[in-house]
C-alpha positions as CSV (number, residue, x, y, z in Angstrom):
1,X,132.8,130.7,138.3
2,X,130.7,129.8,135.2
3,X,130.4,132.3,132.8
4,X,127.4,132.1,129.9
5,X,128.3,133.9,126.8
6,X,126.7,134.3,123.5
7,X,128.2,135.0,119.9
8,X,127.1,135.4,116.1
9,X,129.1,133.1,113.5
10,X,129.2,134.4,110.0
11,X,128.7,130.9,107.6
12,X,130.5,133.1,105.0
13,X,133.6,133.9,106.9
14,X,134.0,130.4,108.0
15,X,133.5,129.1,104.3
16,X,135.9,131.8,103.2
17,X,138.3,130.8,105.8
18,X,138.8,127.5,105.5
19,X,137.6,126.7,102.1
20,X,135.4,124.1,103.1
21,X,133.1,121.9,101.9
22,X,131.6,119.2,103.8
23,X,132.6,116.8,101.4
24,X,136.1,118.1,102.3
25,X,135.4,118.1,105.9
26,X,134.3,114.4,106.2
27,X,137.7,113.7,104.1
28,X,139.8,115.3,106.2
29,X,142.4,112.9,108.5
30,X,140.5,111.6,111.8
31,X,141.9,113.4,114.9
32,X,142.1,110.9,117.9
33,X,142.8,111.9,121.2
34,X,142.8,109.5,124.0
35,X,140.2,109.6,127.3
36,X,141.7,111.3,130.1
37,X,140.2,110.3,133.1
38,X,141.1,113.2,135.0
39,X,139.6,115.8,132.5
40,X,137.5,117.1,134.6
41,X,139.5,118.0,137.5
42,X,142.4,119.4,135.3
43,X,140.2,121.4,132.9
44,X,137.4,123.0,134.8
45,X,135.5,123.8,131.6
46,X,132.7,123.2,129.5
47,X,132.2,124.8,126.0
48,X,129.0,123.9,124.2
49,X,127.4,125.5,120.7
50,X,124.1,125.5,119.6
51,X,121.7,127.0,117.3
52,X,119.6,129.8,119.2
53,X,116.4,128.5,120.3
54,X,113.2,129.6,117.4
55,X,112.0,130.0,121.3
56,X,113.2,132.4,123.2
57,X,112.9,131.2,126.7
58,X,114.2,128.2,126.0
59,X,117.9,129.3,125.2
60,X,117.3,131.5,128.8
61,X,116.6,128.4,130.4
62,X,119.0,126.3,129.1
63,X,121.7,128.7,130.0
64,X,120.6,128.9,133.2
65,X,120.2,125.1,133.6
66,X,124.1,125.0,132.6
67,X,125.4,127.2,134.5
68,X,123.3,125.8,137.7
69,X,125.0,122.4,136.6
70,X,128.2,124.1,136.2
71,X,128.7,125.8,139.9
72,X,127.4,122.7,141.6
73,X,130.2,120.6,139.7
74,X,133.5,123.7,140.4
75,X,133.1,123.6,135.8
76,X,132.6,127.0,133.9
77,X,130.4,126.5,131.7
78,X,130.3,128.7,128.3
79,X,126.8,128.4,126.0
80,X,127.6,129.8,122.0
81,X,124.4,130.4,120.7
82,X,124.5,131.6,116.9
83,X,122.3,131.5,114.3
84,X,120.6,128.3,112.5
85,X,121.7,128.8,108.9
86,X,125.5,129.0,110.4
87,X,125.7,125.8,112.2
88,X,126.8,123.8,109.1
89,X,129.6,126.2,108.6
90,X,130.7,126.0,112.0
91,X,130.8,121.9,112.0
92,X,132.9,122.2,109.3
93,X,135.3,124.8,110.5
94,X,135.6,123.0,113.9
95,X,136.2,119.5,112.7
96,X,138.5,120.9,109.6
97,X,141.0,123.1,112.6
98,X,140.6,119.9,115.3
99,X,139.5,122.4,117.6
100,X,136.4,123.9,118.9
101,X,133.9,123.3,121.6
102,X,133.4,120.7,123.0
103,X,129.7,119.6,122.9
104,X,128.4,120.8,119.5
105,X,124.7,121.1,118.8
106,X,123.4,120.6,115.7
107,X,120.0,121.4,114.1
108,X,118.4,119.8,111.2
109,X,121.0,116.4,109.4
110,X,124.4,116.9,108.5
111,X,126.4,116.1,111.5
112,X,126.2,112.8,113.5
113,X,126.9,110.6,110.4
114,X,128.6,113.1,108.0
115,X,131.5,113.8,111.1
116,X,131.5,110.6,112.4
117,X,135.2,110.1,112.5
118,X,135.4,113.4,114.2
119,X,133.0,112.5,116.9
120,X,133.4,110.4,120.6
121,X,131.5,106.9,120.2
122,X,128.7,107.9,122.9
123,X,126.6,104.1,122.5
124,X,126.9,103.2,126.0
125,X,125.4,106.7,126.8
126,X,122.9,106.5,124.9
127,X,122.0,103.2,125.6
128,X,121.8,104.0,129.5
129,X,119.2,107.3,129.0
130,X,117.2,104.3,126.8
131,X,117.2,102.0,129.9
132,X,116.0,104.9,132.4
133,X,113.3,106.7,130.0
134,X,111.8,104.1,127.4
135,X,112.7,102.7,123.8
136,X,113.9,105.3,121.3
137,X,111.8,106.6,118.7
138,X,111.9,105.7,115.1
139,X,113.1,109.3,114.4
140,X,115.0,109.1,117.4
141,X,117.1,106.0,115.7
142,X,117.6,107.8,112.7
143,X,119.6,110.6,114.2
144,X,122.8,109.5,115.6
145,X,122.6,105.2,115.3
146,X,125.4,103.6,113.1
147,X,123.6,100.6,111.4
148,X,126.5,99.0,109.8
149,X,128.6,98.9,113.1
150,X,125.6,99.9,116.3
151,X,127.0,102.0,117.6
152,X,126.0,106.2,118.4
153,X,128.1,109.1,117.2
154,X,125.7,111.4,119.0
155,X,122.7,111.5,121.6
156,X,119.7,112.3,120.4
157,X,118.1,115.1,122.0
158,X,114.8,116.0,120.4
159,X,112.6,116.2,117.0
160,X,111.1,119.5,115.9
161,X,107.6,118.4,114.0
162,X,106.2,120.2,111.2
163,X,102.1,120.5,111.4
164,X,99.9,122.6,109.1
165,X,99.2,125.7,111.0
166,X,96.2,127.6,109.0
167,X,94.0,130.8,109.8
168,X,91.0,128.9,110.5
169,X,88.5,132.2,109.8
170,X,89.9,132.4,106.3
171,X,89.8,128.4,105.7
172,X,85.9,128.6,107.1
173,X,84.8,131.4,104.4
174,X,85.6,129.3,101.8
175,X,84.2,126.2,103.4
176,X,87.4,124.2,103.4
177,X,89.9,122.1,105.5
178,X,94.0,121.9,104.6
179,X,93.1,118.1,104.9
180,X,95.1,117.2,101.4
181,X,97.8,118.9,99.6
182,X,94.9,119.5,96.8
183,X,93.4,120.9,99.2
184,X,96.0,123.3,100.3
185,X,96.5,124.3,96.6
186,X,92.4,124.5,95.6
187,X,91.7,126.4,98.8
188,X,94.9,128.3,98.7
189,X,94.3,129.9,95.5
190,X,91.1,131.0,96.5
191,X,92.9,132.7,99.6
192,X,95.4,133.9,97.5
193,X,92.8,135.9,95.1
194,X,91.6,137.4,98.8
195,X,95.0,138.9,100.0
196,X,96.2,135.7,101.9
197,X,98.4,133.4,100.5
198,X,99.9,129.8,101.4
199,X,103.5,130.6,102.6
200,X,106.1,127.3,101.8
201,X,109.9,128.4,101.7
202,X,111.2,127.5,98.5
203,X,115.0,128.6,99.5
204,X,118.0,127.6,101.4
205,X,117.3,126.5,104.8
206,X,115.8,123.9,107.2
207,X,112.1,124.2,106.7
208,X,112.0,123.7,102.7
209,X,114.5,121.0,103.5
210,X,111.7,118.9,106.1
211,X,108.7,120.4,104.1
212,X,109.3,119.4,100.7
213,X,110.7,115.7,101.9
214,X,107.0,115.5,103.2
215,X,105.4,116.2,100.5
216,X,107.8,114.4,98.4
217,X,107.0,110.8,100.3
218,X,103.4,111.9,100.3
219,X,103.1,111.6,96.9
220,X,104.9,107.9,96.9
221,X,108.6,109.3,95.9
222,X,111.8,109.2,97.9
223,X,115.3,109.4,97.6
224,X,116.8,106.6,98.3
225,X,115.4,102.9,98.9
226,X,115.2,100.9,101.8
227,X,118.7,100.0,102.2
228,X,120.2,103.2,101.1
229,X,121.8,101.4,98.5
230,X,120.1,102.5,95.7
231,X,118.5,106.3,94.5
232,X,114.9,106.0,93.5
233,X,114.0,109.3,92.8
234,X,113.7,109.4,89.2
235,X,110.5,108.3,89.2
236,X,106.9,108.8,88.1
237,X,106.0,109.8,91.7
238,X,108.6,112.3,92.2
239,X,107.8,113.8,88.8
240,X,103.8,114.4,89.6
241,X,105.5,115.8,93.2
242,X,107.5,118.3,91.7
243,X,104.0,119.5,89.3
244,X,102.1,119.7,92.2
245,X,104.9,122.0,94.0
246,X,104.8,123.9,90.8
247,X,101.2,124.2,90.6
248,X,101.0,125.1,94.1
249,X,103.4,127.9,93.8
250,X,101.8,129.6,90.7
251,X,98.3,129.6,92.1
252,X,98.6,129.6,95.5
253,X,102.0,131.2,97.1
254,X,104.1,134.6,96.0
255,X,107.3,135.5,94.5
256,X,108.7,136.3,98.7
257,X,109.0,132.2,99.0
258,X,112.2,132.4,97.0
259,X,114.6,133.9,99.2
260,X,112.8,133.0,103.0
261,X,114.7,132.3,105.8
262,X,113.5,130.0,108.4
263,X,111.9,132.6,110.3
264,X,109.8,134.4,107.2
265,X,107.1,132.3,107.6
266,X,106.4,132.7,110.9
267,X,106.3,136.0,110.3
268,X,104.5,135.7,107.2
269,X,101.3,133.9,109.5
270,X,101.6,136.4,112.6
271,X,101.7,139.3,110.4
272,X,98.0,138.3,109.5
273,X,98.7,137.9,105.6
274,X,99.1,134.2,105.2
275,X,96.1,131.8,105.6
276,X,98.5,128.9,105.7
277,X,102.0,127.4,106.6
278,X,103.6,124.2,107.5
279,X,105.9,124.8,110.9
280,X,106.7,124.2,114.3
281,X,104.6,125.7,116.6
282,X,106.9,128.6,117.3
283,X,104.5,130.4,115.0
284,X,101.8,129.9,117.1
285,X,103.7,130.7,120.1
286,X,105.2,134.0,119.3
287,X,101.5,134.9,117.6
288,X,100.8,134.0,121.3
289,X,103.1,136.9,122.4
290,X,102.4,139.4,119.5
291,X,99.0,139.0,118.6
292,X,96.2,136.8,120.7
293,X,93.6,137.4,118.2
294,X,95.8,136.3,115.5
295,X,97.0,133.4,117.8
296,X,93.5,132.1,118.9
297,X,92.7,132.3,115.1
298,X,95.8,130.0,114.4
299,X,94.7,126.2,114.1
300,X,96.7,123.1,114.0
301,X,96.4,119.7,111.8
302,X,98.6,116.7,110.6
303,X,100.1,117.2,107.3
304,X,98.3,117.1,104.2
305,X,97.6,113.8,103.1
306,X,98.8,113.1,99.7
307,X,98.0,110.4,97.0
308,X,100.4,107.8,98.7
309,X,100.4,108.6,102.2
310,X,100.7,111.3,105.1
311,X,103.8,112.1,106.2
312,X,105.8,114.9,106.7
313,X,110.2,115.6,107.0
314,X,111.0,116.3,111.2
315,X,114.0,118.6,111.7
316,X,116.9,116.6,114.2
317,X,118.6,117.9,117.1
318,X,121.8,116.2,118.6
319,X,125.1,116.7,120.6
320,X,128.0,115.5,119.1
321,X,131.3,115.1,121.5
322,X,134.2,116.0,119.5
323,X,137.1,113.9,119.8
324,X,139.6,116.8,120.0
325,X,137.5,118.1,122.6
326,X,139.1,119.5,126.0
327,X,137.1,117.9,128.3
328,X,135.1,115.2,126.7
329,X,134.4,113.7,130.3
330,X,132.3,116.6,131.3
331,X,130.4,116.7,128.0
332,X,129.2,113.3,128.7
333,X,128.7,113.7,132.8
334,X,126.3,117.1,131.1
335,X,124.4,115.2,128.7
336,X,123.4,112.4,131.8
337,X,121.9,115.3,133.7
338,X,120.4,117.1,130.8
339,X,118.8,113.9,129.9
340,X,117.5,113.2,134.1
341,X,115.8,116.7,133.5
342,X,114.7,116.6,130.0
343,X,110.9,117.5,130.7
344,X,112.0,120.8,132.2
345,X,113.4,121.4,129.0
346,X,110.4,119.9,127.2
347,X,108.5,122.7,129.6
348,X,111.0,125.3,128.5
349,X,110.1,125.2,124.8
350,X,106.8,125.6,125.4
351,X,106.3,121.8,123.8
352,X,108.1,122.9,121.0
353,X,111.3,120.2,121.7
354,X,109.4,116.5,120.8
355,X,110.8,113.7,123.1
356,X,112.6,110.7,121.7
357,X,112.8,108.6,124.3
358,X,109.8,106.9,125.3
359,X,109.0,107.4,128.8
360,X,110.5,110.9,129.1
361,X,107.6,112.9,128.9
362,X,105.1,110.5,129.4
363,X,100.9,111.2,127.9
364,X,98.8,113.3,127.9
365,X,101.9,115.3,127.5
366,X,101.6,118.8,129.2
367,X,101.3,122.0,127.3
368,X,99.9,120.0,124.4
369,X,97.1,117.9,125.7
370,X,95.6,120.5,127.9
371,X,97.9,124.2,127.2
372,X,95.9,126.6,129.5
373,X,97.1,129.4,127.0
374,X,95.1,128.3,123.8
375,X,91.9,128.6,123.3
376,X,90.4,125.8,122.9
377,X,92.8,124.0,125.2
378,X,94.0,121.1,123.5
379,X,94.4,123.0,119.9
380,X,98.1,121.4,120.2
381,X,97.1,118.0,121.5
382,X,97.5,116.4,117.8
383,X,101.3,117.2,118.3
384,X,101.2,114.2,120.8
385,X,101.0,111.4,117.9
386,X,103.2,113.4,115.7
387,X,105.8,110.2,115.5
388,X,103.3,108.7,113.5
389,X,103.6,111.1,110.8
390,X,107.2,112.4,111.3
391,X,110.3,111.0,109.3
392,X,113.8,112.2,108.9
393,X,116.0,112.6,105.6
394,X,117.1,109.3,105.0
395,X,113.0,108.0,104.9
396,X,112.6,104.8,104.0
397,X,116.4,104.0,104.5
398,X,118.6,104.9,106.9
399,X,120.5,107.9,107.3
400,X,123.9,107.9,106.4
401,X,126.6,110.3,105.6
402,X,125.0,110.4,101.2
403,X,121.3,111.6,103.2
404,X,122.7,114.1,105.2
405,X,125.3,115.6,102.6
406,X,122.2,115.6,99.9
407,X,120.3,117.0,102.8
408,X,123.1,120.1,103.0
409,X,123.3,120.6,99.2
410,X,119.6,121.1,99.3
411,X,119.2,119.1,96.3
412,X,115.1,118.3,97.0
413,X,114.7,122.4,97.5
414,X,116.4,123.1,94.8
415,X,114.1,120.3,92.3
416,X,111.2,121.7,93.4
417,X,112.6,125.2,92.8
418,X,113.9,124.6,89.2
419,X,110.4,123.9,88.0
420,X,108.5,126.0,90.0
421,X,110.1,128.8,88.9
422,X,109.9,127.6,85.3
423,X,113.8,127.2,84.5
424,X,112.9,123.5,83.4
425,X,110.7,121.1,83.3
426,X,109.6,118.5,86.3
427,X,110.9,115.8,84.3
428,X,114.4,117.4,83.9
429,X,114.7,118.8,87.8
430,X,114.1,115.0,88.9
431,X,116.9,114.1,86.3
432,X,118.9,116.5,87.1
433,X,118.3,115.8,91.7
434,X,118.5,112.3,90.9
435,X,122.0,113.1,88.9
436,X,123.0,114.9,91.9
437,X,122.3,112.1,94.4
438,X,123.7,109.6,92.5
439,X,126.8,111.1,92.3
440,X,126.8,111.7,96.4
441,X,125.4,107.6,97.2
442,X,128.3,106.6,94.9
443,X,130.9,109.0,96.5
444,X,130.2,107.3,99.8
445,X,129.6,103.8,99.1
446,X,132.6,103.5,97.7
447,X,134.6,105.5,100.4
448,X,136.7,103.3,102.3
């Protein structure tokens, strides 16, 4: 009998718990267990946590989906779903006791590189789902691919873009298009003056993480270099970034950005106050639900384009396979199906879940090239090219354990929000991020 449960994880317990950091975590001895073939028949389980679903009906689907696969294999089948800003803490707790679920989701970096000696060696998997549905996406490669050895420490399951969602009424009254980030600042301070301001997290949490990467790049700037061998952030690009975010927030956006949560500023467009954000489309969606005016008033665009080019951070999702898990067989015979019926799920997020392999959902995708909801009907179709403007953390290196652990530590968020908020200057919050990533590259290229 498979039984579908859900639970709430506090990040702060965990932390207090165990003490962790992730630094710690990834230091921590590896825990080895061997393959037992017979897993399956001796365990008759399946435990798998994952951040719940920005939409709804996915995680009801899912659930379903797993239980479904979970009765027709005699394997019960238990679904965790907690909340997005306590996944991190929940990695770390499981790899840190050896024990937990065993297929772990995680949303945003931080996981397949960062607890790679924690995790099952899933290349042949991987590379099977990239013989039956198409070459993996750039983004897709990022994820969970080992360049140093080839190998996968976890499957890629999707990319969550970020486009520029804006209240089109309010952009047309001041005859103007988000088409640049000048543009989002010129126009949004007029906006701003009328009651509806440009909403861009400047906190703690996924969305500032992808956001702010974008804009970062856009402007020329970057982290790291090609070869993740070197930080180049200190640089005149990133400074003229970080006055732009500055700029941005003093004209254009309120005091409320500080302390957002990933879900504020989808809020923060439905409600009807903000003329512009930079999310996935489960704004729009739940506008959809809420408000149809509102929602039919909701446009969406590529990112800004900024002095360099037009790109903007994408949020990963991946399994990981423990390898303390209890039944690592059935994680892996899971992830197979999953992948034979990923467009359902593609279906089941309302397009909100991007593909990475090539051929799984093929074009013109549905529910973005023709989504008989909208109005007009293909307001979503520029989603459908949004690999070409879509990067993940480690952008234009590989990621690696030093992306993802600067990507936790929120070091980018927290450059842009030093000066922003006027506690120093641009010039010393690049010093002071480019300190900070220094000091994480070195860590880890020197880690044997």
């Amino acid at each position: 009998m498979s039984a579908i449960e859900s639970s709430r994880v506090s990040r702060r317990r965990f932390l207090k718990q165990t003490g962790l950091t992730l630094a710690a975590a990834g230091a921590a001895p590896v825990i080895s267990a061997p393959f037992v073939s017979t897993a399956m028949a001796d365990t008759k389980t399946l435990t798998i946590v994952q951040w719940s679903h920005f939409v709804p009906a996915y995680d009801k689907w899912f659930d379903k989906f797993a239980k479904d696969w979970g009765d027709k294999n005699k394997i019960s089948v238990t679904v965790d779903h907690i909340p997005v800003q306590d996944v991190a803490a929940r990695a770390a707790a499981e790899a840190s006791a050896g024990s937990g679920h065993d297929l772990f989701g995680w949303n945003g970096a931080g996981g397949a590189h960062l607890y790679r000696k924690f995790l099952v060696d899933v290349t042949s998997l991987v590379e099977s789902v990239e013989k039956k549905y198409g070459k993996i996406s750039g983004i897709g490669r990022q994820i969970g691919y080992n360049q140093d050895d080839k190998t996968w420490s976890a499957f890629p399951d999707f990319y969550i873009n970020f486009p520029v969602m804006y209240r089109k009424s309010l952009w047309d009254e001041i005859g103007m298009k988000p088409e640049t980030w000048d543009d989002v600042r010129v126009g949004g301070a007029k906006l701003k003056k009328k009651g509806n301001p440009v909403g861009i997290s400047l906190a703690h949490s996924n969305d500032p993480n992808t956001t702010w990467r974008g804009l970062l790049w856009s402007y020329g700037g970057a982290v790291q270099d090609e070869q993740g061998k070197h930080v180049m952030l200190d640089s005149k690009e990133t400074v003229e970034a970080v006055k732009f975010v500055t700029a941005l927030y003093k004209e254009a956006m309120t005091g409320d950005v500080l302390s957002w949560n990933d879900s504020s500023n989808n809020q923060y467009i439905d409600s009807g106050v903000s003329s512009l954000i930079i999310n996935p489309i489960s704004a729009y969606r739940t506008a959809q639900q809420l408000n149809k005016k509102i929602a039919d008033d909701i446009f969406v665009m590529k990112p800004p384009k900024g002095p360099k080019r037009q790109l903007m951070g994408g949020a990963s999702e991946f399994y990981g396979v423990w390898k303390f898990a209890k039944n690592k067989e059935a994680a892996i015979e899971f992830l197979k199906y999953y992948a034979d019926n990923w467009e359902e799920a593609f279906k089941a997020s309302s397009g909100y879940n991007m593909p990475i392999f090539a051929n799984i959902v093929p074009k013109p995708m549905p529910l973005l090239s023709n989504d008989p909801t909208s109005t007009p009907h293909d307001k979503l179709a520029v989603l459908q090219t949004s690999d070409e403007w879509s990067a993940v953390p480690g952008y234009p290196g590989p990621a690696w354990p030093a992306t993802d652990e600067i990507y936790n530590d929120f070091v980018i968020c927290d450059m842009m929000t030093k000066a922003a908020t006027g506690a120093v200057s641009a010039e010393e919050a690049v010093k002071w991020a480019s300190q900070q990533c220094e000091s994480i590259l070195d860590k880890w290229l020197h880690r044997t």
